[in-house]
Amino acid sequence: MLELIGFDGDDTLWHSQDYYDAAQAEFERIVGAHVDLADARVHERLLAIEAGNIALFGYGAKGMTLSMIEAAYDITCGRIGAADLHRLVGLCKEVLAHPVELLPGIRAAVEAVAARYRVVLITKGDLIHQQAKVARSGLGDLFHRIEIVTEKDPAAYTRVLRECGSAPAAFAMVGNSLRSDIEPVVTLGGWGVYMPYHSTWSLETDTTFSAEDARVVQVSDARGIPEAIGLIAGQVAVAPAGAV
């Protein structure tokens, strides 16, 4: 029997990536005053530095900004000026202060799911920033538990499920990232509701996992979430013993 439903935060409950995309565009504008953007492969070099720094800085605006400062210095061979570095710090503050705008229909979707199941918010990133977004979203009261993790991997989901007293086969996760929200849960024997967002950070697309997996239901927007959960519940109910 399906018992517990998890929801991702960024780009599942509220808009997020758009603000990071805007910061990325401004970063390239700043660095572009010193180098040829195409020849310097600015986007690829920044992404490589971000990937290498995740273990040290974690996810979120603060880690992004430290990586931008490092990348700007590296790409311009130290020619980047203090005023430009100060502007990069300003980009971080802008991302941290952005308004929390819910995706259309998401509150009604979470309310509908929460009326039948226990629901938990599982999001990753900077603790202070994520806590602030949850508070500003007005959705916190809908969740039985709120988990802010440093990484969304099988170990993190296993811990959350253990502390919630649920088996993987009785758990479904709703999210926009196949890599972070869906694949680890399905690997454990759980289920996924995949709701793609129009923009995804490149490091979140680094997976061979397919949305066509039998344990995944894809929806186009929040209105489809309750029905998708119902479909998964039906599959769980009719599955032979030991099959899930």
CSV table of C-alpha atoms in Angstrom, one decimal:
chain,number,residue,atom,x,y,z
A,1,MET,CA,0.0,0.0,0.0
A,2,LEU,CA,1.3,3.5,-0.9
A,3,GLU,CA,1.9,5.4,2.4
A,4,LEU,CA,4.3,8.3,1.9
A,5,ILE,CA,4.7,10.9,-0.8
A,6,GLY,CA,7.7,13.1,-1.2
A,7,PHE,CA,7.8,16.5,-2.9
A,8,ASP,CA,10.9,18.3,-4.2
A,9,GLY,CA,11.1,22.0,-3.6
A,10,ASP,CA,12.9,24.0,-6.3
A,11,ASP,CA,11.2,23.9,-9.7
A,12,THR,CA,8.6,21.5,-8.3
A,13,LEU,CA,6.8,23.6,-5.7
A,14,TRP,CA,8.2,27.0,-6.7
A,15,HIS,CA,10.3,28.6,-9.4
A,16,SER,CA,14.0,28.6,-8.9
A,17,GLN,CA,16.3,27.8,-11.9
A,18,ASP,CA,15.2,30.9,-13.8
A,19,TYR,CA,17.0,33.0,-11.2
A,20,TYR,CA,20.2,31.0,-11.5
A,21,ASP,CA,19.9,31.2,-15.3
A,22,ALA,CA,19.7,35.0,-15.0
A,23,ALA,CA,22.8,35.0,-12.8
A,24,GLN,CA,24.6,32.8,-15.3
A,25,ALA,CA,23.8,35.3,-18.1
A,26,GLU,CA,25.1,38.2,-16.0
A,27,PHE,CA,28.3,36.3,-15.2
A,28,GLU,CA,28.9,35.7,-18.9
A,29,ARG,CA,28.3,39.4,-19.6
A,30,ILE,CA,30.8,40.4,-16.9
A,31,VAL,CA,33.5,37.9,-18.0
A,32,GLY,CA,32.7,38.7,-21.7
A,33,ALA,CA,34.2,42.2,-21.2
A,34,HIS,CA,37.6,40.6,-20.7
A,35,VAL,CA,37.6,37.5,-23.0
A,36,ASP,CA,35.9,36.1,-26.1
A,37,LEU,CA,33.1,34.1,-24.7
A,38,ALA,CA,33.1,31.4,-27.4
A,39,ASP,CA,36.9,30.9,-27.4
A,40,ALA,CA,37.1,30.8,-23.7
A,41,ARG,CA,34.3,28.2,-23.4
A,42,VAL,CA,33.0,30.2,-20.4
A,43,HIS,CA,29.9,28.1,-19.8
A,44,GLU,CA,31.7,24.8,-19.9
A,45,ARG,CA,34.6,26.0,-17.6
A,46,LEU,CA,32.2,27.5,-15.0
A,47,LEU,CA,30.2,24.2,-15.0
A,48,ALA,CA,33.4,22.2,-14.5
A,49,ILE,CA,34.5,24.3,-11.6
A,50,GLU,CA,31.0,24.1,-10.0
A,51,ALA,CA,31.0,20.3,-10.3
A,52,GLY,CA,34.4,20.2,-8.7
A,53,ASN,CA,33.3,22.4,-5.8
A,54,ILE,CA,30.1,20.8,-4.9
A,55,ALA,CA,31.7,18.5,-2.3
A,56,LEU,CA,33.2,21.5,-0.6
A,57,PHE,CA,30.5,24.2,-1.0
A,58,GLY,CA,27.4,22.2,-1.6
A,59,TYR,CA,24.5,23.3,-3.7
A,60,GLY,CA,22.9,26.7,-3.9
A,61,ALA,CA,23.6,30.4,-4.5
A,62,LYS,CA,26.5,30.6,-2.2
A,63,GLY,CA,28.4,27.7,-3.8
A,64,MET,CA,27.5,29.1,-7.2
A,65,THR,CA,29.0,32.5,-6.3
A,66,LEU,CA,32.2,31.1,-5.0
A,67,SER,CA,32.6,29.1,-8.2
A,68,MET,CA,31.8,32.1,-10.3
A,69,ILE,CA,34.6,34.1,-8.5
A,70,GLU,CA,37.0,31.3,-9.0
A,71,ALA,CA,36.0,30.8,-12.7
A,72,ALA,CA,36.1,34.6,-13.4
A,73,TYR,CA,39.7,34.8,-12.1
A,74,ASP,CA,40.8,31.7,-14.0
A,75,ILE,CA,39.1,32.5,-17.3
A,76,THR,CA,40.4,36.1,-17.4
A,77,CYS,CA,43.9,35.0,-16.2
A,78,GLY,CA,43.5,37.3,-13.2
A,79,ARG,CA,42.4,40.4,-15.1
A,80,ILE,CA,39.0,40.5,-13.5
A,81,GLY,CA,38.6,43.7,-11.4
A,82,ALA,CA,37.4,44.2,-7.9
A,83,ALA,CA,34.3,46.0,-9.1
A,84,ASP,CA,33.3,42.9,-11.2
A,85,LEU,CA,34.0,40.6,-8.3
A,86,HIS,CA,31.8,42.7,-6.1
A,87,ARG,CA,29.0,42.5,-8.7
A,88,LEU,CA,29.3,38.7,-8.6
A,89,VAL,CA,28.7,38.8,-4.9
A,90,GLY,CA,25.7,41.0,-5.6
A,91,LEU,CA,24.3,38.3,-7.9
A,92,CYS,CA,24.4,35.8,-5.0
A,93,LYS,CA,22.4,38.2,-2.8
A,94,GLU,CA,19.9,38.7,-5.6
A,95,VAL,CA,19.3,35.0,-5.9
A,96,LEU,CA,19.1,34.5,-2.2
A,97,ALA,CA,16.5,37.3,-2.0
A,98,HIS,CA,14.3,36.3,-4.9
A,99,PRO,CA,10.6,36.1,-4.3
A,100,VAL,CA,9.1,32.6,-3.9
A,101,GLU,CA,6.6,32.1,-6.7
A,102,LEU,CA,4.6,28.9,-6.6
A,103,LEU,CA,4.1,26.9,-9.7
A,104,PRO,CA,0.5,27.1,-11.0
A,105,GLY,CA,-1.8,24.7,-9.2
A,106,ILE,CA,0.8,23.3,-6.9
A,107,ARG,CA,-0.8,24.2,-3.6
A,108,ALA,CA,-4.1,22.5,-4.7
A,109,ALA,CA,-2.1,19.4,-5.9
A,110,VAL,CA,-0.2,19.1,-2.6
A,111,GLU,CA,-3.4,19.6,-0.6
A,112,ALA,CA,-5.2,16.9,-2.6
A,113,VAL,CA,-2.3,14.4,-2.0
A,114,ALA,CA,-2.0,15.3,1.6
A,115,ALA,CA,-5.7,14.6,2.2
A,116,ARG,CA,-4.9,10.9,1.5
A,117,TYR,CA,-1.3,10.3,2.3
A,118,ARG,CA,1.5,11.5,4.6
A,119,VAL,CA,3.6,14.0,2.6
A,120,VAL,CA,7.2,15.1,3.2
A,121,LEU,CA,9.2,17.8,1.6
A,122,ILE,CA,12.7,16.7,0.6
A,123,THR,CA,14.8,19.4,-0.9
A,124,LYS,CA,18.6,20.0,-1.2
A,125,GLY,CA,20.7,23.1,-1.0
A,126,ASP,CA,21.8,25.7,1.4
A,127,LEU,CA,20.1,25.2,4.7
A,128,ILE,CA,19.3,28.9,5.5
A,129,HIS,CA,18.1,29.6,1.9
A,130,GLN,CA,15.9,26.6,1.7
A,131,GLN,CA,14.4,27.3,5.1
A,132,ALA,CA,13.6,30.8,4.0
A,133,LYS,CA,12.0,29.6,0.8
A,134,VAL,CA,9.8,27.1,2.7
A,135,ALA,CA,8.7,29.8,5.0
A,136,ARG,CA,8.0,32.3,2.2
A,137,SER,CA,6.1,29.6,0.2
A,138,GLY,CA,3.3,29.3,2.6
A,139,LEU,CA,3.3,25.5,2.0
A,140,GLY,CA,5.2,24.4,5.1
A,141,ASP,CA,2.0,23.6,7.1
A,142,LEU,CA,1.0,21.0,4.5
A,143,PHE,CA,3.9,18.7,5.1
A,144,HIS,CA,4.3,16.1,7.9
A,145,ARG,CA,8.1,16.5,7.7
A,146,ILE,CA,10.5,18.8,6.0
A,147,GLU,CA,14.0,17.5,5.1
A,148,ILE,CA,16.8,19.7,3.8
A,149,VAL,CA,19.6,17.5,2.6
A,150,THR,CA,23.1,18.1,1.2
A,151,GLU,CA,22.6,15.5,-1.5
A,152,LYS,CA,19.7,13.5,-2.9
A,153,ASP,CA,21.1,10.0,-3.2
A,154,PRO,CA,19.9,6.5,-2.1
A,155,ALA,CA,21.5,7.0,1.3
A,156,ALA,CA,19.6,10.2,2.0
A,157,TYR,CA,16.3,8.7,0.9
A,158,THR,CA,17.0,5.5,2.9
A,159,ARG,CA,17.5,7.6,6.1
A,160,VAL,CA,14.3,9.7,5.5
A,161,LEU,CA,12.2,6.6,4.8
A,162,ARG,CA,13.6,4.8,7.9
A,163,GLU,CA,12.8,7.8,10.1
A,164,CYS,CA,9.3,8.1,8.6
A,165,GLY,CA,8.7,4.4,9.1
A,166,SER,CA,8.0,3.6,5.5
A,167,ALA,CA,9.4,1.0,3.1
A,168,PRO,CA,10.7,2.2,-0.4
A,169,ALA,CA,7.9,0.3,-2.1
A,170,ALA,CA,5.3,2.4,-0.2
A,171,PHE,CA,7.0,5.7,-1.2
A,172,ALA,CA,6.6,7.9,-4.3
A,173,MET,CA,8.7,11.0,-5.0
A,174,VAL,CA,7.4,14.0,-7.0
A,175,GLY,CA,10.1,16.1,-8.7
A,176,ASN,CA,11.5,17.8,-11.8
A,177,SER,CA,15.0,16.1,-11.7
A,178,LEU,CA,15.4,12.6,-12.9
A,179,ARG,CA,18.9,12.5,-11.4
A,180,SER,CA,18.0,13.7,-7.9
A,181,ASP,CA,14.3,13.2,-7.4
A,182,ILE,CA,13.4,10.1,-9.3
A,183,GLU,CA,16.4,7.8,-10.1
A,184,PRO,CA,17.6,7.3,-6.5
A,185,VAL,CA,14.0,6.5,-5.3
A,186,VAL,CA,13.3,4.0,-8.1
A,187,THR,CA,16.7,2.4,-7.4
A,188,LEU,CA,15.6,1.7,-3.9
A,189,GLY,CA,12.3,0.2,-5.1
A,190,GLY,CA,10.1,3.2,-4.8
A,191,TRP,CA,8.1,5.2,-7.4
A,192,GLY,CA,8.4,8.5,-9.2
A,193,VAL,CA,6.2,11.3,-10.5
A,194,TYR,CA,8.3,13.2,-13.0
A,195,MET,CA,7.2,16.8,-13.7
A,196,PRO,CA,9.8,18.4,-16.0
A,197,TYR,CA,10.6,22.1,-15.6
A,198,HIS,CA,11.3,24.3,-18.7
A,199,SER,CA,14.9,24.9,-17.6
A,200,THR,CA,17.2,22.4,-15.8
A,201,TRP,CA,20.8,23.0,-14.4
A,202,SER,CA,23.2,21.0,-16.6
A,203,LEU,CA,24.5,19.0,-13.7
A,204,GLU,CA,21.0,17.7,-13.0
A,205,THR,CA,20.7,16.3,-16.5
A,206,ASP,CA,23.8,14.1,-16.0
A,207,THR,CA,22.0,10.7,-15.9
A,208,THR,CA,21.1,7.9,-18.2
A,209,PHE,CA,17.9,7.1,-16.3
A,210,SER,CA,14.8,7.2,-18.4
A,211,ALA,CA,11.4,8.8,-17.6
A,212,GLU,CA,10.0,5.7,-19.5
A,213,ASP,CA,10.8,3.5,-16.5
A,214,ALA,CA,7.8,1.4,-15.4
A,215,ARG,CA,7.9,2.9,-12.0
A,216,VAL,CA,7.7,6.5,-13.2
A,217,VAL,CA,4.6,8.5,-14.2
A,218,GLN,CA,5.3,11.7,-16.1
A,219,VAL,CA,3.0,14.7,-15.8
A,220,SER,CA,3.1,18.1,-17.6
A,221,ASP,CA,2.0,20.2,-14.7
A,222,ALA,CA,0.8,20.2,-11.1
A,223,ARG,CA,-2.7,19.3,-12.0
A,224,GLY,CA,-1.6,15.9,-13.0
A,225,ILE,CA,0.1,15.0,-9.8
A,226,PRO,CA,-2.9,13.7,-7.8
A,227,GLU,CA,-3.9,11.4,-10.7
A,228,ALA,CA,-0.4,10.2,-11.1
A,229,ILE,CA,-0.2,9.3,-7.4
A,230,GLY,CA,-3.5,7.4,-7.9
A,231,LEU,CA,-2.1,5.4,-10.8
A,232,ILE,CA,0.9,4.5,-8.7
A,233,ALA,CA,-1.3,3.5,-5.8
A,234,GLY,CA,-3.2,1.2,-8.1
A,235,GLN,CA,0.0,-0.5,-9.3
A,236,VAL,CA,1.2,-1.0,-5.7
A,237,ALA,CA,-2.2,-2.5,-4.7
A,238,VAL,CA,-2.2,-5.1,-7.5
A,239,ALA,CA,1.5,-6.0,-7.5
A,240,PRO,CA,2.2,-9.6,-6.4
A,241,ALA,CA,3.8,-10.2,-3.0
A,242,GLY,CA,7.5,-9.4,-3.2
A,243,ALA,CA,7.2,-7.7,-6.6
A,244,VAL,CA,7.5,-4.2,-5.2
